[in-house]
mmCIF file of C-alpha atoms in Angstrom:
data_model
loop_
_atom_site.group_PDB
_atom_site.id
_atom_site.type_symbol
_atom_site.label_atom_id
_atom_site.label_comp_id
_atom_site.label_asym_id
_atom_site.label_seq_id
_atom_site.Cartn_x
_atom_site.Cartn_y
_atom_site.Cartn_z
ATOM 1 C CA MET S 1 -141.099 -42.779 -13.958
ATOM 2 C CA GLU S 2 -138.957 -43.108 -17.973
ATOM 3 C CA THR S 3 -143.004 -43.008 -19.303
ATOM 4 C CA THR S 4 -144.841 -41.078 -16.701
ATOM 5 C CA LEU S 5 -142.125 -38.181 -17.378
ATOM 6 C CA SER S 6 -142.452 -39.377 -21.427
ATOM 7 C CA THR S 7 -146.439 -38.799 -21.392
ATOM 8 C CA SER S 8 -146.804 -35.683 -19.123
ATOM 9 C CA GLU S 9 -144.133 -34.637 -22.199
ATOM 10 C CA LEU S 10 -147.024 -35.257 -24.361
ATOM 11 C CA THR S 11 -150.028 -34.126 -22.621
ATOM 12 C CA ASN S 12 -147.224 -30.748 -22.662
ATOM 13 C CA LYS S 13 -147.423 -31.040 -26.534
ATOM 14 C CA LEU S 14 -150.524 -31.892 -27.467
ATOM 15 C CA ILE S 15 -152.284 -29.242 -25.186
ATOM 16 C CA VAL S 16 -150.180 -26.626 -26.894
ATOM 17 C CA GLN S 17 -151.107 -28.425 -30.157
ATOM 18 C CA THR S 18 -154.966 -27.371 -29.561
ATOM 19 C CA TYR S 19 -154.116 -24.042 -28.445
ATOM 20 C CA LEU S 20 -152.100 -23.498 -31.407
ATOM 21 C CA ILE S 21 -154.822 -24.501 -34.232
ATOM 22 C CA TYR S 22 -158.158 -23.622 -32.122
ATOM 23 C CA LEU S 23 -157.047 -19.981 -31.265
ATOM 24 C CA PRO S 24 -156.252 -19.077 -35.129
ATOM 25 C CA ILE S 25 -159.415 -20.669 -35.967
ATOM 26 C CA ALA S 26 -161.144 -18.783 -33.724
ATOM 27 C CA VAL S 27 -159.483 -15.481 -34.896
ATOM 28 C CA ILE S 28 -160.254 -16.489 -37.668
ATOM 29 C CA MET S 29 -163.937 -17.290 -37.904
ATOM 30 C CA THR S 30 -164.731 -13.724 -35.539
ATOM 31 C CA ILE S 31 -162.986 -12.265 -38.271
ATOM 32 C CA LEU S 32 -165.268 -13.840 -41.460
ATOM 33 C CA VAL S 33 -168.603 -12.544 -39.549
ATOM 34 C CA ALA S 34 -167.738 -9.325 -38.430
ATOM 35 C CA ARG S 35 -166.437 -8.691 -42.131
ATOM 36 C CA THR S 36 -169.895 -9.872 -42.913
ATOM 37 C CA LEU S 37 -172.309 -8.751 -40.498
ATOM 38 C CA PHE S 38 -170.659 -4.865 -40.759
ATOM 39 C CA LYS S 39 -170.203 -5.113 -44.388
ATOM 40 C CA ASN S 40 -173.810 -5.767 -44.757
ATOM 41 C CA SER S 41 -174.935 -3.697 -41.559
ATOM 42 C CA LYS S 42 -174.131 -0.280 -43.810
ATOM 43 C CA ILE S 43 -177.471 0.037 -45.291
ATOM 44 C CA PHE S 44 -179.322 -0.758 -41.281
ATOM 45 C CA MET S 45 -177.497 2.337 -40.455
ATOM 46 C CA LEU S 46 -177.885 4.477 -43.329
ATOM 47 C CA ASP S 47 -181.807 4.272 -42.345
ATOM 48 C CA ILE S 48 -181.514 4.023 -38.447
ATOM 49 C CA PHE S 49 -179.599 7.323 -39.364
ATOM 50 C CA HIS S 50 -181.639 9.014 -42.235
ATOM 51 C CA GLY S 51 -179.796 8.671 -45.185
ATOM 52 C CA ARG S 52 -176.592 10.801 -43.042
ATOM 53 C CA ALA S 53 -173.715 9.089 -44.304
ATOM 54 C CA GLU S 54 -170.488 10.001 -41.752
ATOM 55 C CA ILE S 55 -172.096 9.481 -38.112
ATOM 56 C CA ALA S 56 -173.880 5.897 -39.471
ATOM 57 C CA PHE S 57 -170.374 4.547 -41.100
ATOM 58 C CA ALA S 58 -169.102 5.597 -38.080
ATOM 59 C CA THR S 59 -171.302 4.079 -35.673
ATOM 60 C CA ASN S 60 -170.624 1.330 -37.788
ATOM 61 C CA ARG S 61 -167.049 1.290 -36.927
ATOM 62 C CA LEU S 62 -167.500 1.978 -33.516
ATOM 63 C CA PHE S 63 -169.588 -1.824 -33.303
ATOM 64 C CA GLU S 64 -167.679 -3.703 -35.367
ATOM 65 C CA ILE S 65 -164.523 -2.957 -33.076
ATOM 66 C CA GLY S 66 -166.824 -3.438 -30.428
ATOM 67 C CA PHE S 67 -167.324 -7.023 -31.819
ATOM 68 C CA TYR S 68 -164.178 -7.636 -32.690
ATOM 69 C CA LEU S 69 -163.544 -7.520 -28.181
ATOM 70 C CA LEU S 70 -166.709 -8.865 -27.147
ATOM 71 C CA ASN S 71 -165.918 -11.998 -29.130
ATOM 72 C CA VAL S 72 -161.963 -12.168 -28.952
ATOM 73 C CA GLY S 73 -162.683 -12.401 -25.170
ATOM 74 C CA ALA S 74 -165.023 -15.432 -25.353
ATOM 75 C CA ALA S 75 -162.816 -16.886 -27.838
ATOM 76 C CA LEU S 76 -159.892 -16.914 -24.382
ATOM 77 C CA LEU S 77 -162.087 -17.084 -22.584
ATOM 78 C CA ILE S 78 -162.778 -20.798 -23.278
ATOM 79 C CA LEU S 79 -159.666 -21.793 -24.208
ATOM 80 C CA LYS S 80 -158.101 -23.760 -21.106
ATOM 81 C CA THR S 81 -158.337 -27.694 -21.476
ATOM 82 C CA TYR S 82 -157.559 -30.037 -19.148
ATOM 83 C CA HIS S 83 -156.781 -33.436 -19.881
ATOM 84 C CA ILE S 84 -155.109 -34.184 -23.249
ATOM 85 C CA HIS S 85 -154.074 -37.628 -23.505
ATOM 86 C CA ASN S 86 -153.904 -38.395 -26.969
ATOM 87 C CA TYR S 87 -154.935 -37.553 -30.216
ATOM 88 C CA GLN S 88 -158.294 -38.551 -30.081
ATOM 89 C CA GLU S 89 -158.835 -36.266 -27.261
ATOM 90 C CA MET S 90 -157.214 -33.352 -29.096
ATOM 91 C CA ILE S 91 -160.103 -33.456 -31.499
ATOM 92 C CA GLU S 92 -163.150 -34.484 -29.416
ATOM 93 C CA ALA S 93 -161.631 -31.262 -27.478
ATOM 94 C CA LEU S 94 -161.179 -29.327 -30.446
ATOM 95 C CA SER S 95 -164.696 -30.078 -31.704
ATOM 96 C CA GLU S 96 -166.378 -29.128 -28.557
ATOM 97 C CA LYS S 97 -164.765 -25.713 -28.446
ATOM 98 C CA ILE S 98 -164.698 -24.813 -31.994
ATOM 99 C CA GLY S 99 -168.470 -25.804 -32.136
ATOM 100 C CA GLY S 100 -168.734 -24.307 -29.290
ATOM 101 C CA PHE S 101 -167.746 -21.008 -29.745
ATOM 102 C CA SER S 102 -169.537 -21.148 -33.182
ATOM 103 C CA ILE S 103 -173.052 -20.918 -31.831
ATOM 104 C CA TYR S 104 -171.830 -18.370 -29.811
ATOM 105 C CA LEU S 105 -171.093 -16.181 -33.402
ATOM 106 C CA GLY S 106 -174.238 -17.534 -34.178
ATOM 107 C CA VAL S 107 -176.579 -16.503 -31.755
ATOM 108 C CA ILE S 108 -174.837 -13.093 -31.160
ATOM 109 C CA LEU S 109 -174.941 -12.723 -34.681
ATOM 110 C CA PHE S 110 -179.060 -12.979 -35.055
ATOM 111 C CA LEU S 111 -178.766 -10.528 -31.543
ATOM 112 C CA ASN S 112 -177.266 -7.463 -33.866
ATOM 113 C CA LEU S 113 -179.472 -9.173 -36.641
ATOM 114 C CA LEU S 114 -182.669 -8.395 -33.957
ATOM 115 C CA LEU S 115 -180.831 -4.820 -32.949
ATOM 116 C CA PHE S 116 -180.842 -3.085 -36.279
ATOM 117 C CA PHE S 117 -183.757 -4.192 -37.605
ATOM 118 C CA ARG S 118 -185.370 -2.264 -34.311
ATOM 119 C CA GLY S 119 -183.265 0.239 -34.654
ATOM 120 C CA LYS S 120 -184.329 0.500 -38.168
ATOM 121 C CA ARG S 121 -188.860 0.500 -37.209
ATOM 122 C CA LYS S 122 -188.017 2.624 -34.669
ATOM 123 C CA ALA S 123 -186.421 5.150 -36.524
ATOM 124 C CA SER S 124 -189.636 5.015 -39.165
ATOM 125 C CA GLN S 125 -191.622 5.061 -36.424
ATOM 126 C CA SER S 126 -190.092 8.430 -35.276
ATOM 127 C CA LEU S 127 -190.471 9.382 -39.072
ATOM 128 C CA GLN S 128 -193.675 8.756 -39.274
ATOM 129 C CA ARG S 129 -194.847 11.013 -35.826
ATOM 130 C CA ASN S 130 -192.989 14.428 -36.968
ATOM 131 C CA MET N 1 -136.725 -13.305 -16.255
ATOM 132 C CA ASN N 2 -138.554 -14.272 -14.148
ATOM 133 C CA PRO N 3 -142.403 -15.574 -15.568
ATOM 134 C CA THR N 4 -143.611 -12.947 -13.567
ATOM 135 C CA VAL N 5 -142.486 -9.909 -15.031
ATOM 136 C CA LEU N 6 -143.021 -11.519 -18.282
ATOM 137 C CA THR N 7 -146.136 -12.521 -17.947
ATOM 138 C CA PHE N 8 -146.868 -9.211 -16.927
ATOM 139 C CA VAL N 9 -144.473 -7.502 -19.688
ATOM 140 C CA LEU N 10 -146.772 -9.355 -22.269
ATOM 141 C CA TYR N 11 -149.997 -8.556 -20.613
ATOM 142 C CA LEU N 12 -149.735 -5.036 -20.545
ATOM 143 C CA LEU N 13 -148.259 -4.779 -23.575
ATOM 144 C CA VAL N 14 -151.794 -6.443 -25.230
ATOM 145 C CA ALA N 15 -154.108 -4.463 -22.709
ATOM 146 C CA GLY N 16 -152.083 -1.161 -23.678
ATOM 147 C CA ASN N 17 -152.091 -1.717 -27.024
ATOM 148 C CA THR N 18 -155.667 -2.362 -27.384
ATOM 149 C CA THR N 19 -156.745 0.544 -24.765
ATOM 150 C CA TYR N 20 -154.558 2.017 -27.221
ATOM 151 C CA PHE N 21 -156.648 1.548 -30.215
ATOM 152 C CA LEU N 22 -160.314 1.278 -28.988
ATOM 153 C CA GLY N 23 -159.412 5.408 -27.428
ATOM 154 C CA ARG N 24 -158.390 6.617 -31.159
ATOM 155 C CA SER N 25 -161.264 4.709 -33.006
ATOM 156 C CA LEU N 26 -163.537 6.006 -30.574
ATOM 157 C CA TYR N 27 -161.962 9.512 -30.885
ATOM 158 C CA THR N 28 -161.509 9.794 -34.215
ATOM 159 C CA ASN N 29 -165.542 7.750 -34.907
ATOM 160 C CA GLY N 30 -167.338 9.727 -32.112
ATOM 161 C CA GLU N 31 -166.247 13.812 -33.351
ATOM 162 C CA HIS N 32 -168.885 12.986 -35.605
ATOM 163 C CA PHE N 33 -171.286 12.601 -32.812
ATOM 164 C CA LEU N 34 -169.920 15.082 -31.245
ATOM 165 C CA ALA N 35 -170.366 17.651 -33.960
ATOM 166 C CA SER N 36 -174.087 16.550 -34.667
ATOM 167 C CA ILE N 37 -174.737 17.187 -30.571
ATOM 168 C CA PHE N 38 -173.020 20.639 -30.263
ATOM 169 C CA ILE N 39 -173.865 21.573 -34.613
ATOM 170 C CA GLN N 40 -174.106 25.530 -33.435
ATOM 171 C CA ARG N 41 -170.624 25.130 -30.927
ATOM 172 C CA PRO N 42 -168.512 23.802 -33.277
ATOM 173 C CA GLU N 43 -165.352 24.681 -31.207
ATOM 174 C CA ILE N 44 -165.578 23.304 -28.281
ATOM 175 C CA VAL N 45 -166.048 19.887 -30.425
ATOM 176 C CA GLN N 46 -162.426 19.516 -30.738
ATOM 177 C CA PRO N 47 -161.674 19.631 -26.941
ATOM 178 C CA LEU N 48 -164.609 18.031 -25.613
ATOM 179 C CA ASN N 49 -163.201 15.297 -28.314
ATOM 180 C CA THR N 50 -159.886 14.845 -26.603
ATOM 181 C CA ILE N 51 -161.078 15.638 -22.518
ATOM 182 C CA LEU N 52 -163.083 12.769 -22.994
ATOM 183 C CA LEU N 53 -160.413 10.540 -24.473
ATOM 184 C CA ILE N 54 -157.768 10.984 -21.792
ATOM 185 C CA GLY N 55 -161.065 10.104 -19.265
ATOM 186 C CA PHE N 56 -161.313 7.173 -21.573
ATOM 187 C CA TYR N 57 -157.349 5.875 -21.343
ATOM 188 C CA LEU N 58 -157.485 6.726 -17.640
ATOM 189 C CA ILE N 59 -160.650 4.485 -16.898
ATOM 190 C CA ASN N 60 -159.195 1.350 -19.041
ATOM 191 C CA LEU N 61 -155.718 1.439 -18.364
ATOM 192 C CA GLY N 62 -156.450 1.610 -14.163
ATOM 193 C CA PHE N 63 -158.753 -1.080 -14.332
ATOM 194 C CA VAL N 64 -156.233 -3.206 -17.099
ATOM 195 C CA LEU N 65 -153.267 -2.845 -13.672
ATOM 196 C CA LEU N 66 -156.073 -3.373 -11.007
ATOM 197 C CA PHE N 67 -156.964 -6.349 -12.538
ATOM 198 C CA PHE N 68 -153.391 -8.039 -13.563
ATOM 199 C CA THR N 69 -153.410 -9.649 -10.077
ATOM 200 C CA GLN N 70 -152.247 -13.417 -9.835
ATOM 201 C CA GLN N 71 -152.089 -15.434 -6.647
ATOM 202 C CA LYS N 72 -151.030 -19.284 -9.303
ATOM 203 C CA ASP N 73 -147.486 -20.680 -9.826
ATOM 204 C CA LEU N 74 -146.549 -19.452 -13.347
ATOM 205 C CA HIS N 75 -143.956 -22.306 -13.741
ATOM 206 C CA ASN N 76 -144.066 -23.043 -17.520
ATOM 207 C CA SER N 77 -145.288 -21.392 -20.778
ATOM 208 C CA ILE N 78 -148.660 -23.384 -20.537
ATOM 209 C CA SER N 79 -149.327 -22.255 -17.699
ATOM 210 C CA ILE N 80 -148.617 -18.869 -19.047
ATOM 211 C CA ALA N 81 -150.458 -19.225 -22.103
ATOM 212 C CA GLU N 82 -153.690 -19.687 -20.542
ATOM 213 C CA PHE N 83 -153.618 -17.459 -17.213
ATOM 214 C CA LEU N 84 -153.214 -14.152 -20.132
ATOM 215 C CA ALA N 85 -155.641 -15.613 -21.740
ATOM 216 C CA GLU N 86 -158.185 -15.591 -19.152
ATOM 217 C CA LYS N 87 -157.322 -11.533 -17.959
ATOM 218 C CA ILE N 88 -156.790 -10.920 -21.650
ATOM 219 C CA GLY N 89 -160.467 -12.036 -22.379
ATOM 220 C CA VAL N 90 -161.726 -10.746 -19.537
ATOM 221 C CA VAL N 91 -160.559 -6.985 -20.079
ATOM 222 C CA TYR N 92 -161.699 -8.072 -23.574
ATOM 223 C CA LEU N 93 -165.175 -8.179 -22.019
ATOM 224 C CA VAL N 94 -164.760 -5.323 -20.273
ATOM 225 C CA LEU N 95 -163.363 -3.138 -22.412
ATOM 226 C CA GLY N 96 -166.010 -4.347 -25.222
ATOM 227 C CA SER N 97 -168.986 -3.491 -23.330
ATOM 228 C CA MET N 98 -167.450 0.169 -21.955
ATOM 229 C CA HIS N 99 -167.578 0.495 -25.827
ATOM 230 C CA LEU N 100 -170.688 -0.857 -26.801
ATOM 231 C CA PHE N 101 -172.217 1.314 -24.117
ATOM 232 C CA ASN N 102 -169.827 4.438 -24.688
ATOM 233 C CA ILE N 103 -171.973 4.321 -28.046
ATOM 234 C CA PHE N 104 -175.179 3.631 -27.051
ATOM 235 C CA VAL N 105 -174.636 7.277 -25.385
ATOM 236 C CA PHE N 106 -173.756 9.037 -28.281
ATOM 237 C CA ILE N 107 -176.481 7.495 -30.277
ATOM 238 C CA THR N 108 -179.242 8.877 -27.586
ATOM 239 C CA ILE N 109 -178.130 11.868 -26.894
ATOM 240 C CA GLU N 110 -178.022 12.790 -30.286
ATOM 241 C CA LYS N 111 -181.271 10.735 -31.481
ATOM 242 C CA ARG N 112 -182.482 13.045 -28.482
ATOM 243 C CA LEU N 113 -181.808 16.223 -30.406
ATOM 244 C CA TYR N 114 -181.356 15.512 -33.784
ATOM 245 C CA THR N 115 -185.317 14.429 -35.193
ATOM 246 C CA PRO N 116 -185.796 14.249 -38.935
ATOM 247 C CA ASN N 117 -187.216 17.744 -39.357
ATOM 248 C CA PRO N 118 -185.192 19.410 -36.650
ATOM 249 C CA LYS N 119 -187.319 23.197 -35.811
ATOM 250 C CA ARG N 120 -183.861 24.994 -35.421
#
């Protein structure tokens, strides 16, 4: 009885540690990616909106907030872990989660880039038509 | 405090604040779009923006409140944290999708009206 109680306590402690390590890393990764992406996307936005700075920067800001929401939501959704009994399993669970999340972030980043390029192409097409 | 009540208060604090800040950002940044769409009637921009903001709050807070249902027993802090993460994750995804949808609506309307060589 004594040993089972202490193992379940150890499991709880390890699960809490996993969450406390995983969440800040995921949030910081999201913030870094969003900062870089939306600092460099201003030039695309200016192209898309034909140099009208006010609307371009407003759109940029709105997209940035949507990006934060979606990615933090996804990070929270994959938070839950089961069955962590020792430090080896904790490290494995952590690397699985963080690796999966960073792959997800990379895919989303490239989708965003595709979106920007598509907008830019359409904008230049509409410029030629007129 | 009863764990369910505690969870509900935490959930409401996080989701409510997110909705509030999201609405504020749409309000301040969307004003440029409205001003560009209603370029001939600038007096309509401010009231319309406020009405849109109120509608946004109503829909999203309604969703946030409706979404808080729980059948699991929340006995310790770990289960509360997992439950909250799941709920708030879904709420963030839904709010984010609605936000992106709003931006695309703005962009579509604005693009349709505004061409590089306007004829007005």
